[in-house]
Amino acid sequence: MTTRITFDLPGASGGSQTLDLPDDVAIAMYGGLTNSPAVIDPEAEGFEELLASTSLLSRLITHLTLSRERHIAAADATSPHANRRAIGLAAAMQPSQLGVVLERNGRPRSRRG
């Protein structure tokens, strides 16, 4: 089964976009967006259906990971004294992992000269 989700997107993406997502993916997205403590087992039973949902979730995770990294770098770039501890907490990252992400996105890993 599928769930229809409509996004009213701002700016360049513009306008209203509607997607039909497998129910399992829609439930997982909603749970993540609402910080739900429950992770629901998939309702899909067929191999092909489970593969399609797994592929869609993998692409979503990859896209969200890249977006998160760009947000981290942008937050760090707001000031030479941006609070990296707060950035790391918001991103749920250890300082060493944060440094790798910052460096990968064109920011200095360390502020030490």
PDB file of N, CA and C in Angstrom:
ATOM      1  N   MET A   1       0.833  -1.174   0.000  1.00  0.00           N
ATOM      2  CA  MET A   1       0.000   0.000   0.000  1.00  0.00           C
ATOM      3  C   MET A   1       0.884   1.246   0.000  1.00  0.00           C
ATOM      4  N   THR A   2       0.327   2.347  -0.435  1.00  0.00           N
ATOM      5  CA  THR A   2       1.088   3.591  -0.487  1.00  0.00           C
ATOM      6  C   THR A   2       0.366   4.691   0.274  1.00  0.00           C
ATOM      7  N   THR A   3       1.162   5.670   0.655  1.00  0.00           N
ATOM      8  CA  THR A   3       0.667   6.864   1.329  1.00  0.00           C
ATOM      9  C   THR A   3       1.028   8.050   0.454  1.00  0.00           C
ATOM     10  N   ARG A   4       0.075   8.927   0.218  1.00  0.00           N
ATOM     11  CA  ARG A   4       0.326  10.132  -0.573  1.00  0.00           C
ATOM     12  C   ARG A   4       0.693  11.261   0.378  1.00  0.00           C
ATOM     13  N   ILE A   5       1.844  11.883   0.105  1.00  0.00           N
ATOM     14  CA  ILE A   5       2.332  12.984   0.928  1.00  0.00           C
ATOM     15  C   ILE A   5       2.514  14.197   0.024  1.00  0.00           C
ATOM     16  N   THR A   6       2.021  15.334   0.471  1.00  0.00           N
ATOM     17  CA  THR A   6       2.173  16.579  -0.286  1.00  0.00           C
ATOM     18  C   THR A   6       3.096  17.502   0.484  1.00  0.00           C
ATOM     19  N   PHE A   7       4.084  18.038  -0.241  1.00  0.00           N
ATOM     20  CA  PHE A   7       5.032  18.991   0.326  1.00  0.00           C
ATOM     21  C   PHE A   7       4.784  20.343  -0.325  1.00  0.00           C
ATOM     22  N   ASP A   8       4.629  21.378   0.492  1.00  0.00           N
ATOM     23  CA  ASP A   8       4.556  22.750  -0.007  1.00  0.00           C
ATOM     24  C   ASP A   8       5.954  23.323   0.149  1.00  0.00           C
ATOM     25  N   LEU A   9       6.706  23.336  -0.953  1.00  0.00           N
ATOM     26  CA  LEU A   9       8.122  23.670  -0.905  1.00  0.00           C
ATOM     27  C   LEU A   9       8.364  25.150  -1.179  1.00  0.00           C
ATOM     28  N   PRO A  10       9.262  25.760  -0.400  1.00  0.00           N
ATOM     29  CA  PRO A  10       9.578  27.177  -0.603  1.00  0.00           C
ATOM     30  C   PRO A  10      10.654  27.353  -1.674  1.00  0.00           C
ATOM     31  N   GLY A  11      10.808  28.581  -2.097  1.00  0.00           N
ATOM     32  CA  GLY A  11      11.954  28.979  -2.913  1.00  0.00           C
ATOM     33  C   GLY A  11      12.052  28.304  -4.258  1.00  0.00           C
ATOM     34  N   ALA A  12      13.300  27.987  -4.629  1.00  0.00           N
ATOM     35  CA  ALA A  12      13.613  27.480  -5.955  1.00  0.00           C
ATOM     36  C   ALA A  12      12.894  26.162  -6.253  1.00  0.00           C
ATOM     37  N   SER A  13      12.706  25.331  -5.234  1.00  0.00           N
ATOM     38  CA  SER A  13      12.007  24.059  -5.443  1.00  0.00           C
ATOM     39  C   SER A  13      10.561  24.341  -5.830  1.00  0.00           C
ATOM     40  N   GLY A  14      10.029  25.338  -5.234  1.00  0.00           N
ATOM     41  CA  GLY A  14       8.753  25.929  -5.562  1.00  0.00           C
ATOM     42  C   GLY A  14       7.532  25.038  -5.613  1.00  0.00           C
ATOM     43  N   GLY A  15       6.478  25.572  -5.113  1.00  0.00           N
ATOM     44  CA  GLY A  15       5.173  24.974  -5.270  1.00  0.00           C
ATOM     45  C   GLY A  15       4.913  23.731  -4.458  1.00  0.00           C
ATOM     46  N   SER A  16       3.871  23.069  -4.859  1.00  0.00           N
ATOM     47  CA  SER A  16       3.409  21.888  -4.158  1.00  0.00           C
ATOM     48  C   SER A  16       3.835  20.647  -4.929  1.00  0.00           C
ATOM     49  N   GLN A  17       4.446  19.695  -4.233  1.00  0.00           N
ATOM     50  CA  GLN A  17       4.879  18.443  -4.838  1.00  0.00           C
ATOM     51  C   GLN A  17       4.226  17.287  -4.078  1.00  0.00           C
ATOM     52  N   THR A  18       3.685  16.332  -4.803  1.00  0.00           N
ATOM     53  CA  THR A  18       3.027  15.188  -4.180  1.00  0.00           C
ATOM     54  C   THR A  18       3.785  13.921  -4.541  1.00  0.00           C
ATOM     55  N   LEU A  19       3.997  13.091  -3.527  1.00  0.00           N
ATOM     56  CA  LEU A  19       4.678  11.814  -3.713  1.00  0.00           C
ATOM     57  C   LEU A  19       3.808  10.693  -3.179  1.00  0.00           C
ATOM     58  N   ASP A  20       3.870   9.555  -3.853  1.00  0.00           N
ATOM     59  CA  ASP A  20       3.260   8.338  -3.327  1.00  0.00           C
ATOM     60  C   ASP A  20       4.395   7.476  -2.802  1.00  0.00           C
ATOM     61  N   LEU A  21       4.401   7.236  -1.500  1.00  0.00           N
ATOM     62  CA  LEU A  21       5.462   6.460  -0.851  1.00  0.00           C
ATOM     63  C   LEU A  21       4.894   5.165  -0.298  1.00  0.00           C
ATOM     64  N   PRO A  22       5.714   4.109  -0.289  1.00  0.00           N
ATOM     65  CA  PRO A  22       5.275   2.904   0.406  1.00  0.00           C
ATOM     66  C   PRO A  22       4.946   3.261   1.862  1.00  0.00           C
ATOM     67  N   ASP A  23       3.922   2.644   2.400  1.00  0.00           N
ATOM     68  CA  ASP A  23       3.494   2.944   3.769  1.00  0.00           C
ATOM     69  C   ASP A  23       4.652   2.846   4.764  1.00  0.00           C
ATOM     70  N   ASP A  24       5.487   1.809   4.611  1.00  0.00           N
ATOM     71  CA  ASP A  24       6.609   1.619   5.541  1.00  0.00           C
ATOM     72  C   ASP A  24       7.556   2.815   5.523  1.00  0.00           C
ATOM     73  N   VAL A  25       7.804   3.363   4.341  1.00  0.00           N
ATOM     74  CA  VAL A  25       8.701   4.517   4.205  1.00  0.00           C
ATOM     75  C   VAL A  25       8.039   5.756   4.794  1.00  0.00           C
ATOM     76  N   ALA A  26       6.756   5.952   4.514  1.00  0.00           N
ATOM     77  CA  ALA A  26       6.032   7.114   5.048  1.00  0.00           C
ATOM     78  C   ALA A  26       6.013   7.075   6.576  1.00  0.00           C
ATOM     79  N   ILE A  27       5.773   5.897   7.147  1.00  0.00           N
ATOM     80  CA  ILE A  27       5.751   5.761   8.604  1.00  0.00           C
ATOM     81  C   ILE A  27       7.126   6.038   9.191  1.00  0.00           C
ATOM     82  N   ALA A  28       8.175   5.520   8.545  1.00  0.00           N
ATOM     83  CA  ALA A  28       9.544   5.756   9.021  1.00  0.00           C
ATOM     84  C   ALA A  28       9.898   7.243   8.946  1.00  0.00           C
ATOM     85  N   MET A  29       9.515   7.911   7.854  1.00  0.00           N
ATOM     86  CA  MET A  29       9.780   9.347   7.727  1.00  0.00           C
ATOM     87  C   MET A  29       9.053  10.126   8.815  1.00  0.00           C
ATOM     88  N   TYR A  30       7.779   9.816   9.009  1.00  0.00           N
ATOM     89  CA  TYR A  30       6.998  10.512  10.028  1.00  0.00           C
ATOM     90  C   TYR A  30       7.610  10.288  11.410  1.00  0.00           C
ATOM     91  N   GLY A  31       8.001   9.070  11.696  1.00  0.00           N
ATOM     92  CA  GLY A  31       8.615   8.767  12.980  1.00  0.00           C
ATOM     93  C   GLY A  31       9.894   9.544  13.196  1.00  0.00           C
ATOM     94  N   GLY A  32      10.716   9.636  12.161  1.00  0.00           N
ATOM     95  CA  GLY A  32      11.959  10.395  12.266  1.00  0.00           C
ATOM     96  C   GLY A  32      11.716  11.888  12.434  1.00  0.00           C
ATOM     97  N   LEU A  33      10.759  12.415  11.697  1.00  0.00           N
ATOM     98  CA  LEU A  33      10.471  13.844  11.770  1.00  0.00           C
ATOM     99  C   LEU A  33       9.834  14.255  13.086  1.00  0.00           C
ATOM    100  N   THR A  34       9.109  13.348  13.710  1.00  0.00           N
ATOM    101  CA  THR A  34       8.440  13.661  14.969  1.00  0.00           C
ATOM    102  C   THR A  34       9.206  13.136  16.178  1.00  0.00           C
ATOM    103  N   ASN A  35      10.390  12.579  15.928  1.00  0.00           N
ATOM    104  CA  ASN A  35      11.246  12.043  16.988  1.00  0.00           C
ATOM    105  C   ASN A  35      10.524  10.970  17.805  1.00  0.00           C
ATOM    106  N   SER A  36       9.769  10.140  17.109  1.00  0.00           N
ATOM    107  CA  SER A  36       9.030   9.062  17.768  1.00  0.00           C
ATOM    108  C   SER A  36      10.004   8.025  18.312  1.00  0.00           C
ATOM    109  N   PRO A  37       9.787   7.569  19.543  1.00  0.00           N
ATOM    110  CA  PRO A  37      10.680   6.555  20.103  1.00  0.00           C
ATOM    111  C   PRO A  37      10.447   5.166  19.504  1.00  0.00           C
ATOM    112  N   ALA A  38       9.293   4.969  18.877  1.00  0.00           N
ATOM    113  CA  ALA A  38       8.967   3.650  18.339  1.00  0.00           C
ATOM    114  C   ALA A  38       9.464   3.516  16.902  1.00  0.00           C
ATOM    115  N   VAL A  39      10.131   2.420  16.630  1.00  0.00           N
ATOM    116  CA  VAL A  39      10.501   2.071  15.260  1.00  0.00           C
ATOM    117  C   VAL A  39       9.637   0.869  14.894  1.00  0.00           C
ATOM    118  N   ILE A  40       8.871   1.034  13.832  1.00  0.00           N
ATOM    119  CA  ILE A  40       7.879   0.027  13.478  1.00  0.00           C
ATOM    120  C   ILE A  40       8.466  -0.955  12.468  1.00  0.00           C
ATOM    121  N   ASP A  41       8.223  -2.227  12.700  1.00  0.00           N
ATOM    122  CA  ASP A  41       8.662  -3.244  11.749  1.00  0.00           C
ATOM    123  C   ASP A  41       7.915  -3.079  10.436  1.00  0.00           C
ATOM    124  N   PRO A  42       8.551  -3.445   9.323  1.00  0.00           N
ATOM    125  CA  PRO A  42       7.874  -3.292   8.029  1.00  0.00           C
ATOM    126  C   PRO A  42       6.623  -4.159   7.936  1.00  0.00           C
ATOM    127  N   GLU A  43       5.619  -3.606   7.279  1.00  0.00           N
ATOM    128  CA  GLU A  43       4.403  -4.376   7.021  1.00  0.00           C
ATOM    129  C   GLU A  43       4.506  -5.113   5.696  1.00  0.00           C
ATOM    130  N   ALA A  44       5.367  -4.601   4.813  1.00  0.00           N
ATOM    131  CA  ALA A  44       5.548  -5.264   3.525  1.00  0.00           C
ATOM    132  C   ALA A  44       6.093  -6.668   3.760  1.00  0.00           C
ATOM    133  N   GLU A  45       5.635  -7.595   2.941  1.00  0.00           N
ATOM    134  CA  GLU A  45       6.063  -8.974   3.107  1.00  0.00           C
ATOM    135  C   GLU A  45       6.771  -9.511   1.878  1.00  0.00           C
ATOM    136  N   GLY A  46       6.439  -8.987   0.709  1.00  0.00           N
ATOM    137  CA  GLY A  46       7.033  -9.493  -0.525  1.00  0.00           C
ATOM    138  C   GLY A  46       8.465  -9.017  -0.692  1.00  0.00           C
ATOM    139  N   PHE A  47       9.299  -9.897  -1.230  1.00  0.00           N
ATOM    140  CA  PHE A  47      10.712  -9.597  -1.421  1.00  0.00           C
ATOM    141  C   PHE A  47      10.921  -8.328  -2.243  1.00  0.00           C
ATOM    142  N   GLU A  48      10.262  -8.221  -3.381  1.00  0.00           N
ATOM    143  CA  GLU A  48      10.436  -7.058  -4.264  1.00  0.00           C
ATOM    144  C   GLU A  48       9.963  -5.774  -3.584  1.00  0.00           C
ATOM    145  N   GLU A  49       8.871  -5.850  -2.857  1.00  0.00           N
ATOM    146  CA  GLU A  49       8.347  -4.685  -2.147  1.00  0.00           C
ATOM    147  C   GLU A  49       9.313  -4.236  -1.050  1.00  0.00           C
ATOM    148  N   LEU A  50       9.877  -5.208  -0.332  1.00  0.00           N
ATOM    149  CA  LEU A  50      10.861  -4.880   0.708  1.00  0.00           C
ATOM    150  C   LEU A  50      12.133  -4.291   0.100  1.00  0.00           C
ATOM    151  N   LEU A  51      12.566  -4.815  -1.033  1.00  0.00           N
ATOM    152  CA  LEU A  51      13.746  -4.259  -1.704  1.00  0.00           C
ATOM    153  C   LEU A  51      13.495  -2.829  -2.171  1.00  0.00           C
ATOM    154  N   ALA A  52      12.320  -2.578  -2.713  1.00  0.00           N
ATOM    155  CA  ALA A  52      11.996  -1.225  -3.189  1.00  0.00           C
ATOM    156  C   ALA A  52      11.996  -0.235  -2.020  1.00  0.00           C
ATOM    157  N   SER A  53      11.409  -0.622  -0.895  1.00  0.00           N
ATOM    158  CA  SER A  53      11.402   0.262   0.276  1.00  0.00           C
ATOM    159  C   SER A  53      12.807   0.461   0.822  1.00  0.00           C
ATOM    160  N   THR A  54      13.596  -0.606   0.861  1.00  0.00           N
ATOM    161  CA  THR A  54      14.976  -0.509   1.342  1.00  0.00           C
ATOM    162  C   THR A  54      15.782   0.431   0.461  1.00  0.00           C
ATOM    163  N   SER A  55      15.623   0.332  -0.849  1.00  0.00           N
ATOM    164  CA  SER A  55      16.337   1.205  -1.774  1.00  0.00           C
ATOM    165  C   SER A  55      15.935   2.663  -1.582  1.00  0.00           C
ATOM    166  N   LEU A  56      14.646   2.906  -1.441  1.00  0.00           N
ATOM    167  CA  LEU A  56      14.151   4.266  -1.235  1.00  0.00           C
ATOM    168  C   LEU A  56      14.672   4.845   0.077  1.00  0.00           C
ATOM    169  N   LEU A  57      14.638   4.044   1.139  1.00  0.00           N
ATOM    170  CA  LEU A  57      15.161   4.502   2.432  1.00  0.00           C
ATOM    171  C   LEU A  57      16.659   4.788   2.346  1.00  0.00           C
ATOM    172  N   SER A  58      17.400   3.972   1.628  1.00  0.00           N
ATOM    173  CA  SER A  58      18.846   4.189   1.481  1.00  0.00           C
ATOM    174  C   SER A  58      19.137   5.493   0.758  1.00  0.00           C
ATOM    175  N   ARG A  59      18.392   5.770  -0.313  1.00  0.00           N
ATOM    176  CA  ARG A  59      18.582   7.041  -1.034  1.00  0.00           C
ATOM    177  C   ARG A  59      18.220   8.227  -0.147  1.00  0.00           C
ATOM    178  N   LEU A  60      17.150   8.088   0.634  1.00  0.00           N
ATOM    179  CA  LEU A  60      16.735   9.151   1.557  1.00  0.00           C
ATOM    180  C   LEU A  60      17.806   9.401   2.610  1.00  0.00           C
ATOM    181  N   ILE A  61      18.338   8.338   3.190  1.00  0.00           N
ATOM    182  CA  ILE A  61      19.381   8.471   4.211  1.00  0.00           C
ATOM    183  C   ILE A  61      20.613   9.142   3.629  1.00  0.00           C
ATOM    184  N   THR A  62      21.022   8.746   2.432  1.00  0.00           N
ATOM    185  CA  THR A  62      22.187   9.361   1.788  1.00  0.00           C
ATOM    186  C   THR A  62      21.956  10.853   1.572  1.00  0.00           C
ATOM    187  N   HIS A  63      20.781  11.199   1.067  1.00  0.00           N
ATOM    188  CA  HIS A  63      20.470  12.607   0.803  1.00  0.00           C
ATOM    189  C   HIS A  63      20.426  13.412   2.106  1.00  0.00           C
ATOM    190  N   LEU A  64      19.803  12.858   3.125  1.00  0.00           N
ATOM    191  CA  LEU A  64      19.717  13.556   4.411  1.00  0.00           C
ATOM    192  C   LEU A  64      21.098  13.705   5.055  1.00  0.00           C
ATOM    193  N   THR A  65      21.944  12.703   4.907  1.00  0.00           N
ATOM    194  CA  THR A  65      23.297  12.779   5.455  1.00  0.00           C
ATOM    195  C   THR A  65      24.084  13.904   4.799  1.00  0.00           C
ATOM    196  N   LEU A  66      24.002  14.005   3.475  1.00  0.00           N
ATOM    197  CA  LEU A  66      24.695  15.092   2.764  1.00  0.00           C
ATOM    198  C   LEU A  66      24.136  16.457   3.165  1.00  0.00           C
ATOM    199  N   SER A  67      22.826  16.540   3.288  1.00  0.00           N
ATOM    200  CA  SER A  67      22.197  17.799   3.705  1.00  0.00           C
ATOM    201  C   SER A  67      22.632  18.172   5.117  1.00  0.00           C
ATOM    202  N   ARG A  68      22.667  17.193   6.019  1.00  0.00           N
ATOM    203  CA  ARG A  68      23.107  17.452   7.400  1.00  0.00           C
ATOM    204  C   ARG A  68      24.534  17.974   7.404  1.00  0.00           C
ATOM    205  N   GLU A  69      25.415  17.368   6.614  1.00  0.00           N
ATOM    206  CA  GLU A  69      26.807  17.815   6.569  1.00  0.00           C
ATOM    207  C   GLU A  69      26.914  19.261   6.093  1.00  0.00           C
ATOM    208  N   ARG A  70      26.123  19.616   5.106  1.00  0.00           N
ATOM    209  CA  ARG A  70      26.157  21.004   4.611  1.00  0.00           C
ATOM    210  C   ARG A  70      25.618  21.984   5.646  1.00  0.00           C
ATOM    211  N   HIS A  71      24.615  21.557   6.401  1.00  0.00           N
ATOM    212  CA  HIS A  71      24.096  22.399   7.484  1.00  0.00           C
ATOM    213  C   HIS A  71      25.139  22.562   8.590  1.00  0.00           C
ATOM    214  N   ILE A  72      25.856  21.505   8.900  1.00  0.00           N
ATOM    215  CA  ILE A  72      26.916  21.570   9.907  1.00  0.00           C
ATOM    216  C   ILE A  72      27.982  22.572   9.474  1.00  0.00           C
ATOM    217  N   ALA A  73      28.432  22.463   8.230  1.00  0.00           N
ATOM    218  CA  ALA A  73      29.464  23.367   7.723  1.00  0.00           C
ATOM    219  C   ALA A  73      28.955  24.810   7.698  1.00  0.00           C
ATOM    220  N   ALA A  74      27.704  25.007   7.321  1.00  0.00           N
ATOM    221  CA  ALA A  74      27.142  26.363   7.289  1.00  0.00           C
ATOM    222  C   ALA A  74      27.052  26.943   8.699  1.00  0.00           C
ATOM    223  N   ALA A  75      26.662  26.126   9.674  1.00  0.00           N
ATOM    224  CA  ALA A  75      26.609  26.604  11.058  1.00  0.00           C
ATOM    225  C   ALA A  75      28.001  26.992  11.540  1.00  0.00           C
ATOM    226  N   ASP A  76      29.004  26.189  11.193  1.00  0.00           N
ATOM    227  CA  ASP A  76      30.373  26.488  11.591  1.00  0.00           C
ATOM    228  C   ASP A  76      30.872  27.770  10.931  1.00  0.00           C
ATOM    229  N   ALA A  77      30.426  28.022   9.713  1.00  0.00           N
ATOM    230  CA  ALA A  77      30.880  29.198   8.965  1.00  0.00           C
ATOM    231  C   ALA A  77      30.221  30.495   9.427  1.00  0.00           C
ATOM    232  N   THR A  78      29.225  30.424  10.307  1.00  0.00           N
ATOM    233  CA  THR A  78      28.542  31.646  10.736  1.00  0.00           C
ATOM    234  C   THR A  78      29.443  32.566  11.544  1.00  0.00           C
ATOM    235  N   SER A  79      30.482  31.993  12.171  1.00  0.00           N
ATOM    236  CA  SER A  79      31.377  32.793  12.999  1.00  0.00           C
ATOM    237  C   SER A  79      32.680  32.030  13.212  1.00  0.00           C
ATOM    238  N   PRO A  80      33.806  32.763  13.326  1.00  0.00           N
ATOM    239  CA  PRO A  80      35.048  32.062  13.651  1.00  0.00           C
ATOM    240  C   PRO A  80      35.001  31.455  15.051  1.00  0.00           C
ATOM    241  N   HIS A  81      34.003  31.860  15.822  1.00  0.00           N
ATOM    242  CA  HIS A  81      33.861  31.350  17.187  1.00  0.00           C
ATOM    243  C   HIS A  81      32.572  30.533  17.348  1.00  0.00           C
ATOM    244  N   ALA A  82      32.059  29.985  16.226  1.00  0.00           N
ATOM    245  CA  ALA A  82      30.838  29.174  16.305  1.00  0.00           C
ATOM    246  C   ALA A  82      31.062  28.034  17.301  1.00  0.00           C
ATOM    247  N   ASN A  83      30.069  27.750  18.075  1.00  0.00           N
ATOM    248  CA  ASN A  83      30.154  26.756  19.136  1.00  0.00           C
ATOM    249  C   ASN A  83      30.124  25.347  18.547  1.00  0.00           C
ATOM    250  N   ARG A  84      31.299  24.774  18.348  1.00  0.00           N
ATOM    251  CA  ARG A  84      31.393  23.443  17.757  1.00  0.00           C
ATOM    252  C   ARG A  84      30.840  22.366  18.679  1.00  0.00           C
ATOM    253  N   ARG A  85      30.893  22.605  19.958  1.00  0.00           N
ATOM    254  CA  ARG A  85      30.294  21.634  20.886  1.00  0.00           C
ATOM    255  C   ARG A  85      28.790  21.562  20.654  1.00  0.00           C
ATOM    256  N   ALA A  86      28.150  22.726  20.510  1.00  0.00           N
ATOM    257  CA  ALA A  86      26.706  22.765  20.250  1.00  0.00           C
ATOM    258  C   ALA A  86      26.392  22.154  18.881  1.00  0.00           C
ATOM    259  N   ILE A  87      27.230  22.424  17.898  1.00  0.00           N
ATOM    260  CA  ILE A  87      27.019  21.842  16.569  1.00  0.00           C
ATOM    261  C   ILE A  87      27.105  20.317  16.655  1.00  0.00           C
ATOM    262  N   GLY A  88      28.122  19.815  17.351  1.00  0.00           N
ATOM    263  CA  GLY A  88      28.287  18.376  17.509  1.00  0.00           C
ATOM    264  C   GLY A  88      27.120  17.734  18.237  1.00  0.00           C
ATOM    265  N   LEU A  89      26.614  18.399  19.265  1.00  0.00           N
ATOM    266  CA  LEU A  89      25.458  17.877  19.998  1.00  0.00           C
ATOM    267  C   LEU A  89      24.217  17.840  19.104  1.00  0.00           C
ATOM    268  N   ALA A  90      24.003  18.903  18.348  1.00  0.00           N
ATOM    269  CA  ALA A  90      22.842  18.952  17.456  1.00  0.00           C
ATOM    270  C   ALA A  90      22.929  17.870  16.384  1.00  0.00           C
ATOM    271  N   ALA A  91      24.153  17.583  15.930  1.00  0.00           N
ATOM    272  CA  ALA A  91      24.356  16.583  14.880  1.00  0.00           C
ATOM    273  C   ALA A  91      24.540  15.173  15.445  1.00  0.00           C
ATOM    274  N   ALA A  92      24.558  15.050  16.775  1.00  0.00           N
ATOM    275  CA  ALA A  92      24.787  13.761  17.439  1.00  0.00           C
ATOM    276  C   ALA A  92      26.105  13.142  16.981  1.00  0.00           C
ATOM    277  N   MET A  93      27.165  13.961  17.013  1.00  0.00           N
ATOM    278  CA  MET A  93      28.492  13.525  16.560  1.00  0.00           C
ATOM    279  C   MET A  93      29.540  13.753  17.629  1.00  0.00           C
ATOM    280  N   GLN A  94      30.489  12.838  17.679  1.00  0.00           N
ATOM    281  CA  GLN A  94      31.670  13.009  18.517  1.00  0.00           C
ATOM    282  C   GLN A  94      32.548  14.094  17.894  1.00  0.00           C
ATOM    283  N   PRO A  95      33.394  14.776  18.669  1.00  0.00           N
ATOM    284  CA  PRO A  95      34.253  15.825  18.118  1.00  0.00           C
ATOM    285  C   PRO A  95      35.120  15.357  16.948  1.00  0.00           C
ATOM    286  N   SER A  96      35.657  14.153  17.011  1.00  0.00           N
ATOM    287  CA  SER A  96      36.501  13.669  15.912  1.00  0.00           C
ATOM    288  C   SER A  96      35.691  13.484  14.632  1.00  0.00           C
ATOM    289  N   GLN A  97      34.484  12.983  14.763  1.00  0.00           N
ATOM    290  CA  GLN A  97      33.613  12.800  13.602  1.00  0.00           C
ATOM    291  C   GLN A  97      33.202  14.156  13.034  1.00  0.00           C
ATOM    292  N   LEU A  98      32.913  15.107  13.915  1.00  0.00           N
ATOM    293  CA  LEU A  98      32.562  16.459  13.482  1.00  0.00           C
ATOM    294  C   LEU A  98      33.710  17.075  12.692  1.00  0.00           C
ATOM    295  N   GLY A  99      34.939  16.888  13.180  1.00  0.00           N
ATOM    296  CA  GLY A  99      36.101  17.415  12.473  1.00  0.00           C
ATOM    297  C   GLY A  99      36.230  16.854  11.065  1.00  0.00           C
ATOM    298  N   VAL A 100      35.978  15.575  10.911  1.00  0.00           N
ATOM    299  CA  VAL A 100      36.040  14.936   9.585  1.00  0.00           C
ATOM    300  C   VAL A 100      34.985  15.535   8.662  1.00  0.00           C
ATOM    301  N   VAL A 101      33.769  15.700   9.181  1.00  0.00           N
ATOM    302  CA  VAL A 101      32.683  16.266   8.382  1.00  0.00           C
ATOM    303  C   VAL A 101      33.004  17.699   7.977  1.00  0.00           C
ATOM    304  N   LEU A 102      33.509  18.489   8.913  1.00  0.00           N
ATOM    305  CA  LEU A 102      33.858  19.881   8.603  1.00  0.00           C
ATOM    306  C   LEU A 102      34.929  19.936   7.523  1.00  0.00           C
ATOM    307  N   GLU A 103      35.953  19.129   7.664  1.00  0.00           N
ATOM    308  CA  GLU A 103      37.042  19.119   6.686  1.00  0.00           C
ATOM    309  C   GLU A 103      36.538  18.686   5.311  1.00  0.00           C
ATOM    310  N   ARG A 104      35.694  17.679   5.284  1.00  0.00           N
ATOM    311  CA  ARG A 104      35.141  17.188   4.019  1.00  0.00           C
ATOM    312  C   ARG A 104      34.303  18.268   3.330  1.00  0.00           C
ATOM    313  N   ASN A 105      33.789  19.215   4.103  1.00  0.00           N
ATOM    314  CA  ASN A 105      32.947  20.274   3.549  1.00  0.00           C
ATOM    315  C   ASN A 105      33.649  21.627   3.505  1.00  0.00           C
ATOM    316  N   GLY A 106      34.998  21.600   3.446  1.00  0.00           N
ATOM    317  CA  GLY A 106      35.754  22.819   3.213  1.00  0.00           C
ATOM    318  C   GLY A 106      36.021  23.676   4.432  1.00  0.00           C
ATOM    319  N   ARG A 107      35.757  23.174   5.617  1.00  0.00           N
ATOM    320  CA  ARG A 107      36.008  23.916   6.839  1.00  0.00           C
ATOM    321  C   ARG A 107      37.235  23.316   7.526  1.00  0.00           C
ATOM    322  N   PRO A 108      37.952  24.102   8.305  1.00  0.00           N
ATOM    323  CA  PRO A 108      39.109  23.536   9.015  1.00  0.00           C
ATOM    324  C   PRO A 108      38.669  22.532  10.070  1.00  0.00           C
ATOM    325  N   ARG A 109      39.380  21.426  10.144  1.00  0.00           N
ATOM    326  CA  ARG A 109      39.077  20.407  11.145  1.00  0.00           C
ATOM    327  C   ARG A 109      39.299  20.976  12.550  1.00  0.00           C
ATOM    328  N   SER A 110      40.352  21.733  12.675  1.00  0.00           N
ATOM    329  CA  SER A 110      40.708  22.308  13.964  1.00  0.00           C
ATOM    330  C   SER A 110      40.910  23.803  13.800  1.00  0.00           C
ATOM    331  N   ARG A 111      40.629  24.552  14.826  1.00  0.00           N
ATOM    332  CA  ARG A 111      40.863  26.001  14.784  1.00  0.00           C
ATOM    333  C   ARG A 111      42.231  26.357  15.332  1.00  0.00           C
ATOM    334  N   ARG A 112      42.930  25.375  15.832  1.00  0.00           N
ATOM    335  CA  ARG A 112      44.265  25.643  16.367  1.00  0.00           C
ATOM    336  C   ARG A 112      45.212  25.935  15.214  1.00  0.00           C
ATOM    337  N   GLY A 113      45.995  26.966  15.372  1.00  0.00           N
ATOM    338  CA  GLY A 113      46.856  27.450  14.321  1.00  0.00           C
ATOM    339  C   GLY A 113      48.048  26.656  14.083  1.00  0.00           C
TER     340      GLY A 113
END
